[in-house]
Short mmCIF file of C-alpha atoms in Angstrom, two decimals:
data_model
loop_
_atom_site.label_atom_id
_atom_site.label_comp_id
_atom_site.label_asym_id
_atom_site.label_seq_id
_atom_site.Cartn_x
_atom_site.Cartn_y
_atom_site.Cartn_z
CA UNK A 1087 13.61 1.78 13.35
CA UNK A 1088 10.40 0.97 15.04
CA UNK A 1089 7.46 0.38 12.67
CA UNK A 1090 5.37 3.22 13.64
CA UNK A 1091 8.38 5.63 13.69
CA UNK A 1092 9.31 4.44 10.11
CA UNK A 1093 5.52 4.83 8.81
CA UNK A 1094 5.20 8.43 10.46
CA UNK A 1095 8.75 9.36 9.02
CA UNK A 1096 7.73 8.51 5.40
CA UNK A 1097 7.05 11.55 3.30
CA UNK A 1098 7.23 12.44 -0.49
CA UNK A 1099 10.35 14.02 -0.78
CA UNK A 1100 10.78 16.10 -3.87
CA UNK A 1101 14.29 17.90 -3.15
CA UNK A 1102 17.71 17.30 -4.49
CA UNK A 1103 19.63 14.03 -3.35
CA UNK A 1104 23.25 13.69 -2.30
CA UNK A 1105 25.35 11.77 -4.51
CA UNK A 1106 26.05 9.23 -1.67
CA UNK A 1107 26.24 5.64 -2.93
CA UNK A 1108 23.54 3.19 -2.08
CA UNK A 1109 24.66 -0.14 -1.56
CA UNK A 1110 23.12 -2.99 -3.50
CA UNK A 1111 22.20 -4.75 -0.19
CA UNK A 1112 20.15 -1.81 0.81
CA UNK A 1113 18.41 -1.87 -2.52
CA UNK A 1114 17.84 -5.76 -2.33
CA UNK A 1115 16.40 -5.35 1.14
CA UNK A 1116 13.96 -2.52 -0.04
CA UNK A 1117 12.82 -4.86 -2.76
CA UNK A 1118 12.35 -7.76 -0.34
CA UNK A 1119 9.99 -5.54 1.63
CA UNK A 1120 8.09 -4.64 -1.41
CA UNK A 1121 7.70 -8.33 -2.29
CA UNK A 1122 6.33 -9.19 1.00
CA UNK A 1123 3.26 -7.33 0.46
CA UNK A 1124 0.08 -9.22 -0.08
CA UNK A 1125 -1.46 -9.66 -3.50
CA UNK A 1126 -5.00 -10.59 -4.59
CA UNK A 1127 -5.19 -14.42 -4.42
CA UNK A 1128 -1.59 -14.56 -4.08
CA UNK A 1129 -1.14 -13.50 -7.92
CA UNK A 1130 1.96 -11.71 -7.11
CA UNK A 1131 1.53 -9.39 -10.07
CA UNK A 1132 4.40 -6.90 -9.19
CA UNK A 1133 7.96 -7.17 -10.14
CA UNK A 1134 10.66 -4.78 -9.51
CA UNK A 1135 14.10 -3.57 -11.07
CA UNK A 1136 16.61 -1.45 -9.15
CA UNK A 1137 18.74 0.70 -11.13
CA UNK A 1138 22.20 1.62 -9.97
CA UNK A 1139 24.31 1.24 -12.95
CA UNK A 1140 25.38 5.06 -13.65
CA UNK A 1141 24.77 4.29 -17.53
CA UNK A 1142 21.45 2.95 -17.31
CA UNK A 1143 20.63 5.69 -14.91
CA UNK A 1144 21.76 8.36 -17.39
CA UNK A 1145 19.44 6.79 -20.28
CA UNK A 1146 16.51 6.60 -17.69
CA UNK A 1147 17.08 10.18 -16.72
CA UNK A 1148 17.06 11.33 -20.38
CA UNK A 1149 13.55 10.37 -20.98
CA UNK A 1150 11.96 11.81 -17.70
CA UNK A 1151 10.87 15.12 -18.40
CA UNK A 1152 10.55 17.44 -16.73
CA UNK A 1153 13.50 15.95 -14.95
CA UNK A 1154 11.78 15.80 -11.50
CA UNK A 1155 13.55 13.78 -8.73
CA UNK A 1156 16.30 12.42 -11.06
CA UNK A 1157 19.12 13.55 -8.89
CA UNK A 1158 19.01 10.40 -6.76
CA UNK A 1159 21.84 8.07 -7.62
CA UNK A 1160 19.43 5.12 -7.77
CA UNK A 1161 15.99 4.24 -8.39
CA UNK A 1162 13.50 1.23 -7.99
CA UNK A 1163 11.05 0.76 -11.06
CA UNK A 1164 7.72 -0.89 -10.49
CA UNK A 1165 6.34 -3.30 -12.94
CA UNK A 1166 2.85 -4.90 -12.95
CA UNK A 1167 1.00 -7.36 -14.95
CA UNK A 1168 -2.74 -7.03 -15.18
CA UNK A 1169 -3.75 -10.52 -14.40
CA UNK A 1170 -7.33 -11.50 -13.03
CA UNK A 1171 -7.43 -13.04 -9.79
CA UNK A 1172 -10.70 -13.23 -7.49
CA UNK A 1173 -13.80 -13.75 -9.43
CA UNK A 1174 -12.48 -12.60 -12.80
CA UNK A 1175 -11.38 -9.33 -11.26
CA UNK A 1176 -8.04 -7.70 -11.42
CA UNK A 1177 -6.31 -6.38 -8.20
CA UNK A 1178 -3.17 -5.40 -9.64
CA UNK A 1179 -3.32 -1.78 -8.61
CA UNK A 1180 -3.94 -2.84 -5.17
CA UNK A 1181 -1.00 -5.24 -5.32
CA UNK A 1182 1.49 -2.71 -6.48
CA UNK A 1183 0.32 -0.04 -4.15
CA UNK A 1184 0.89 -2.21 -1.25
CA UNK A 1185 4.32 -3.22 -2.42
CA UNK A 1186 5.18 0.49 -2.97
CA UNK A 1187 4.11 1.51 0.51
CA UNK A 1188 6.13 -1.25 2.06
CA UNK A 1189 9.31 0.03 0.03
CA UNK A 1190 8.93 3.55 1.11
CA UNK A 1191 8.69 2.72 4.38
CA UNK A 1192 11.79 0.49 4.04
CA UNK A 1193 13.63 3.27 2.27
CA UNK A 1194 12.99 5.80 5.36
CA UNK A 1195 13.95 3.00 7.65
CA UNK A 1196 17.35 2.66 6.00
CA UNK A 1197 17.91 6.42 6.08
CA UNK A 1198 16.92 7.31 2.59
CA UNK A 1199 14.17 9.44 0.89
CA UNK A 1200 11.91 8.79 -2.00
CA UNK A 1201 8.66 9.85 -3.58
CA UNK A 1202 6.03 7.68 -5.40
CA UNK A 1203 6.29 8.90 -8.93
CA UNK A 1204 3.28 7.37 -10.93
CA UNK A 1205 0.91 9.92 -12.56
CA UNK A 1206 3.95 11.60 -14.29
CA UNK A 1207 4.94 8.37 -16.33
CA UNK A 1208 1.62 6.69 -16.96
CA UNK A 1209 0.10 9.76 -18.70
CA UNK A 1210 -0.54 10.02 -22.56
CA UNK A 1211 3.17 10.46 -23.09
CA UNK A 1212 3.79 6.95 -21.92
CA UNK A 1213 7.37 7.86 -20.26
CA UNK A 1214 6.93 4.54 -18.42
CA UNK A 1215 6.88 2.61 -21.73
CA UNK A 1216 10.06 4.40 -22.69
CA UNK A 1217 11.66 3.53 -19.49
CA UNK A 1218 10.58 0.03 -19.92
CA UNK A 1219 12.19 -0.30 -23.32
CA UNK A 1220 15.41 0.92 -22.02
CA UNK A 1221 15.29 -1.80 -19.30
CA UNK A 1222 14.17 -4.56 -21.86
CA UNK A 1223 10.80 -5.03 -20.36
CA UNK A 1224 8.16 -6.94 -22.49
CA UNK A 1225 4.98 -5.58 -23.36
CA UNK A 1226 2.87 -7.83 -21.22
CA UNK A 1227 4.39 -5.99 -18.06
CA UNK A 1228 3.82 -2.25 -17.63
CA UNK A 1229 6.42 0.21 -15.91
CA UNK A 1230 3.79 2.25 -13.68
CA UNK A 1231 6.07 3.82 -11.09
CA UNK A 1232 9.56 4.62 -10.08
CA UNK A 1233 10.81 5.38 -6.69
CA UNK A 1234 14.12 7.52 -6.50
CA UNK A 1235 16.30 6.20 -3.72
CA UNK A 1236 19.05 8.34 -2.08
CA UNK A 1237 20.23 10.57 0.80
CA UNK A 1238 18.26 13.97 0.99
CA UNK A 1239 20.37 17.00 0.40
CA UNK A 1240 17.39 19.46 1.40
CA UNK A 1241 15.25 19.74 4.45
CA UNK A 1242 12.37 17.06 4.67
CA UNK A 1243 8.94 18.55 4.68
CA UNK A 1244 5.73 16.99 5.66
CA UNK A 1245 2.46 18.18 3.95
CA UNK A 1246 -0.37 19.50 6.12
CA UNK A 1247 -2.94 16.83 6.47
CA UNK A 1248 -6.44 16.92 7.84
CA UNK A 1249 -7.02 16.08 11.55
CA UNK A 1250 -7.55 12.50 12.67
CA UNK A 1251 -11.03 13.21 13.69
CA UNK A 1252 -11.92 14.36 10.07
CA UNK A 1253 -10.95 10.95 8.61
CA UNK A 1254 -11.25 8.38 11.30
CA UNK A 1255 -14.13 7.31 13.56
CA UNK A 1256 -15.58 4.65 15.89
CA UNK A 1257 -18.57 2.72 15.22
CA UNK A 1258 -20.23 4.90 12.65
CA UNK A 1259 -19.62 7.68 10.20
CA UNK A 1260 -18.34 10.79 11.76
CA UNK A 1261 -18.80 9.39 15.22
CA UNK B 429 8.83 -4.39 16.39
CA UNK B 430 11.46 -3.62 13.85
CA UNK B 431 9.96 -2.21 10.65
CA UNK B 432 11.34 -5.21 8.45
CA UNK B 433 10.30 -7.82 11.07
CA UNK B 434 6.72 -6.41 10.95
CA UNK B 435 6.58 -6.31 7.23
CA UNK B 436 7.90 -9.85 6.93
CA UNK B 437 5.36 -11.03 9.69
CA UNK B 438 2.42 -9.82 8.01
CA UNK B 439 0.31 -12.51 6.38
CA UNK B 440 -3.31 -12.85 5.41
CA UNK B 441 -4.75 -14.65 8.40
CA UNK B 442 -8.23 -16.56 7.63
CA UNK B 443 -8.53 -18.67 10.81
CA UNK B 444 -10.44 -18.05 14.05
CA UNK B 445 -9.91 -15.37 16.41
CA UNK B 446 -9.71 -15.35 20.11
CA UNK B 447 -12.33 -13.06 22.15
CA UNK B 448 -9.40 -11.06 23.55
CA UNK B 449 -10.40 -7.48 23.97
CA UNK B 450 -8.66 -4.97 21.50
CA UNK B 451 -8.18 -1.52 23.42
CA UNK B 452 -9.57 1.52 21.60
CA UNK B 453 -5.84 2.97 21.77
CA UNK B 454 -4.67 0.27 19.72
CA UNK B 455 -7.41 0.67 16.98
CA UNK B 456 -6.66 4.60 17.17
CA UNK B 457 -2.87 3.66 16.60
CA UNK B 458 -3.51 1.35 13.69
CA UNK B 459 -5.83 4.01 12.02
CA UNK B 460 -3.25 6.72 12.60
CA UNK B 461 -0.72 4.43 10.65
CA UNK B 462 -3.23 4.12 7.84
CA UNK B 463 -3.85 7.85 7.56
CA UNK B 464 -0.05 8.47 7.49
CA UNK B 465 0.04 6.79 4.04
CA UNK B 466 0.58 9.05 1.07
CA UNK B 467 -2.17 10.15 -1.39
CA UNK B 468 -2.05 11.38 -4.89
CA UNK B 469 -1.56 15.19 -4.77
CA UNK B 470 -2.49 14.78 -0.81
CA UNK B 471 -6.20 14.33 -1.72
CA UNK B 472 -6.47 12.15 1.43
CA UNK B 473 -9.34 10.16 -0.13
CA UNK B 474 -9.38 7.50 2.50
CA UNK B 475 -11.37 7.51 5.65
CA UNK B 476 -11.75 4.88 8.26
CA UNK B 477 -14.25 3.52 10.71
CA UNK B 478 -13.03 1.35 13.63
CA UNK B 479 -15.87 -0.95 14.95
CA UNK B 480 -15.59 -2.19 18.48
CA UNK B 481 -19.25 -1.95 19.78
CA UNK B 482 -20.65 -5.70 19.92
CA UNK B 483 -24.02 -4.52 18.72
CA UNK B 484 -22.71 -2.78 15.57
CA UNK B 485 -20.25 -5.72 15.04
CA UNK B 486 -23.41 -8.06 15.19
CA UNK B 487 -25.22 -5.97 12.59
CA UNK B 488 -22.25 -6.16 10.23
CA UNK B 489 -21.52 -9.93 10.84
CA UNK B 490 -25.08 -10.58 9.83
CA UNK B 491 -24.73 -9.09 6.30
CA UNK B 492 -21.24 -10.57 5.68
CA UNK B 493 -22.02 -13.91 3.73
CA UNK B 494 -20.20 -16.43 3.81
CA UNK B 495 -19.17 -15.38 7.20
CA UNK B 496 -15.42 -15.31 6.56
CA UNK B 497 -13.25 -13.78 9.17
CA UNK B 498 -16.12 -12.54 11.27
CA UNK B 499 -14.88 -14.00 14.57
CA UNK B 500 -12.57 -11.00 15.18
CA UNK B 501 -13.95 -8.95 17.95
CA UNK B 502 -13.20 -5.79 16.19
CA UNK B 503 -12.72 -4.62 12.56
CA UNK B 504 -11.56 -1.57 10.74
CA UNK B 505 -13.80 -0.42 7.59
CA UNK B 506 -12.18 1.31 4.91
CA UNK B 507 -13.99 3.96 2.87
CA UNK B 508 -12.83 5.90 -0.21
CA UNK B 509 -13.85 8.98 -2.17
CA UNK B 510 -13.34 8.84 -5.98
CA UNK B 511 -11.59 12.32 -6.27
CA UNK B 512 -9.53 13.50 -9.30
CA UNK B 513 -6.08 14.63 -8.39
CA UNK B 514 -3.18 14.62 -10.80
CA UNK B 515 -4.04 15.86 -14.38
CA UNK B 516 -7.70 14.77 -13.94
CA UNK B 517 -6.79 11.51 -12.97
CA UNK B 518 -8.05 9.69 -9.76
CA UNK B 519 -5.47 7.82 -7.80
CA UNK B 520 -8.05 6.54 -4.80
CA UNK B 521 -7.24 2.82 -5.24
CA UNK B 522 -3.63 3.51 -4.73
CA UNK B 523 -4.43 5.89 -1.77
CA UNK B 524 -6.45 3.14 0.19
CA UNK B 525 -4.04 0.45 -0.72
CA UNK B 526 -1.24 2.37 0.80
CA UNK B 527 -3.15 2.97 3.70
CA UNK B 528 -4.38 -0.55 4.09
CA UNK B 529 -0.88 -1.88 4.03
CA UNK B 530 0.36 0.46 6.72
CA UNK B 531 -2.57 -0.65 8.87
CA UNK B 532 -1.82 -4.21 8.02
CA UNK B 533 1.73 -3.80 9.15
CA UNK B 534 0.66 -1.76 12.37
CA UNK B 535 -1.82 -4.65 13.07
CA UNK B 536 0.89 -7.18 13.24
CA UNK B 537 3.28 -5.02 14.99
CA UNK B 538 0.75 -4.64 17.98
CA UNK B 539 0.37 -8.58 18.12
CA UNK B 540 -2.77 -8.96 16.22
CA UNK B 541 -3.66 -10.58 12.99
CA UNK B 542 -5.97 -9.48 9.85
CA UNK B 543 -6.61 -9.79 6.35
CA UNK B 544 -7.39 -7.73 3.31
CA UNK B 545 -11.11 -8.30 2.60
CA UNK B 546 -11.99 -6.32 -0.45
CA UNK B 547 -13.27 -8.55 -3.38
CA UNK B 548 -15.86 -10.02 -1.32
CA UNK B 549 -17.60 -6.92 -0.45
CA UNK B 550 -17.28 -5.02 -3.64
CA UNK B 551 -18.85 -7.66 -5.95
CA UNK B 552 -22.22 -7.42 -7.59
CA UNK B 553 -23.89 -8.23 -4.12
CA UNK B 554 -22.62 -5.03 -2.99
CA UNK B 555 -21.99 -6.23 0.75
CA UNK B 556 -19.91 -3.12 1.33
CA UNK B 557 -22.85 -0.87 0.66
CA UNK B 558 -24.98 -2.91 3.25
CA UNK B 559 -22.08 -2.38 5.82
CA UNK B 560 -22.02 1.28 4.84
CA UNK B 561 -25.72 1.71 5.42
CA UNK B 562 -25.28 0.16 9.01
CA UNK B 563 -22.53 2.63 9.79
CA UNK B 564 -24.39 5.71 8.18
CA UNK B 565 -21.96 6.22 5.55
CA UNK B 566 -23.26 8.66 2.77
CA UNK B 567 -23.33 7.55 -0.85
CA UNK B 568 -20.52 9.70 -1.98
CA UNK B 569 -18.22 7.22 0.21
CA UNK B 570 -17.52 3.68 -0.86
CA UNK B 571 -16.81 1.22 1.83
CA UNK B 572 -14.31 -1.06 -0.16
CA UNK B 573 -12.73 -3.12 2.37
CA UNK B 574 -12.68 -4.29 5.95
CA UNK B 575 -9.90 -5.51 8.07
CA UNK B 576 -10.77 -7.87 11.11
CA UNK B 577 -8.61 -7.15 14.06
CA UNK B 578 -7.94 -9.59 16.75
CA UNK B 579 -5.60 -12.05 18.28
CA UNK B 580 -5.26 -15.28 16.34
CA UNK B 581 -6.62 -18.57 17.76
CA UNK B 582 -5.06 -20.84 15.14
CA UNK B 583 -1.57 -21.25 13.54
CA UNK B 584 -0.37 -18.35 11.40
CA UNK B 585 0.54 -19.64 7.92
CA UNK B 586 2.62 -17.84 5.15
CA UNK B 587 1.64 -18.64 1.44
CA UNK B 588 4.31 -19.84 -0.93
CA UNK B 589 5.80 -17.14 -2.86
CA UNK B 590 8.03 -17.02 -5.92
CA UNK B 591 11.77 -16.48 -5.47
CA UNK B 592 13.21 -13.04 -5.17
CA UNK B 593 15.00 -13.71 -8.52
CA UNK B 594 11.66 -14.25 -10.34
CA UNK B 595 10.28 -10.93 -9.35
CA UNK B 596 13.30 -8.61 -8.63
CA UNK B 597 16.24 -7.62 -10.78
CA UNK B 598 19.06 -5.11 -11.16
CA UNK B 599 19.45 -2.73 -14.10
CA UNK B 600 17.33 -4.68 -16.60
CA UNK B 601 14.58 -7.06 -16.97
CA UNK B 602 15.40 -10.56 -15.74
CA UNK B 603 19.06 -9.44 -15.09
#
């Protein structure tokens, strides 16, 4: 796909997924796109685990409550390490967000749908930690997001967004 | 360009820029790509100001010290509002990071170079606030990043990154 088409085609899909197989090569390609994102002072704080083993998927699905977006046959889990980079500051949130956005675009480009699931697993109930334990992720990594990956089984919807002129200007605020 | 080619061609360019004119249509296209990024609960916390007016650029350049990456003829300033979205939490950093990554890919796709400049303007010296004042940005918005936009006048370099197998795995940590 053309870059701009893929960027505009990306949306947060929250419907059911088909059981269509997602080849490992596609998951690797999506993860490569994620790792190509920049990171503060090149600290590379983001790591990724793609899950396509049905047994592991079943264990992960069992801890994700309510069971939102778990009908996808595969998912990519996003891990971060909170490492200081520039002037004693940590840019890990920026790093993993850029990696996630690259992957979301790559996912759409390959004909799949996904959704950035972060808030629901990093809350007080710490579902992310439960998922991390299943995957053997050590304590110095945090599992902060997962991206379902699969073929949509329901219509793709786009949320209503503000007009361009309400959010983007030239040479001055609201100009 | 193909999506994956653009994602892989993106790098943090810190060299000099040519004085080649960047058309307003290109800046608008880049900003549209930025605004197409997702945001927590669709709060749309990111706003953008493209600067191509030579007088405004001169004023902005005067406050950016040390004068890194200011030879570009244009820049896009990224504004955020810290608004709570999901369960009383704020995802503005994630929102603007996804928007920035989209723009960086769009910039490369159109034949330009850029660099994510954030840490240097959000430090204690608050250069971002000085830039915001020049652009008439009110206090409830924070100018947290700028992206130079222009044609590179020096060779494009890519930083050394860890191997795929050191950061991405299947079905378990380091598997």
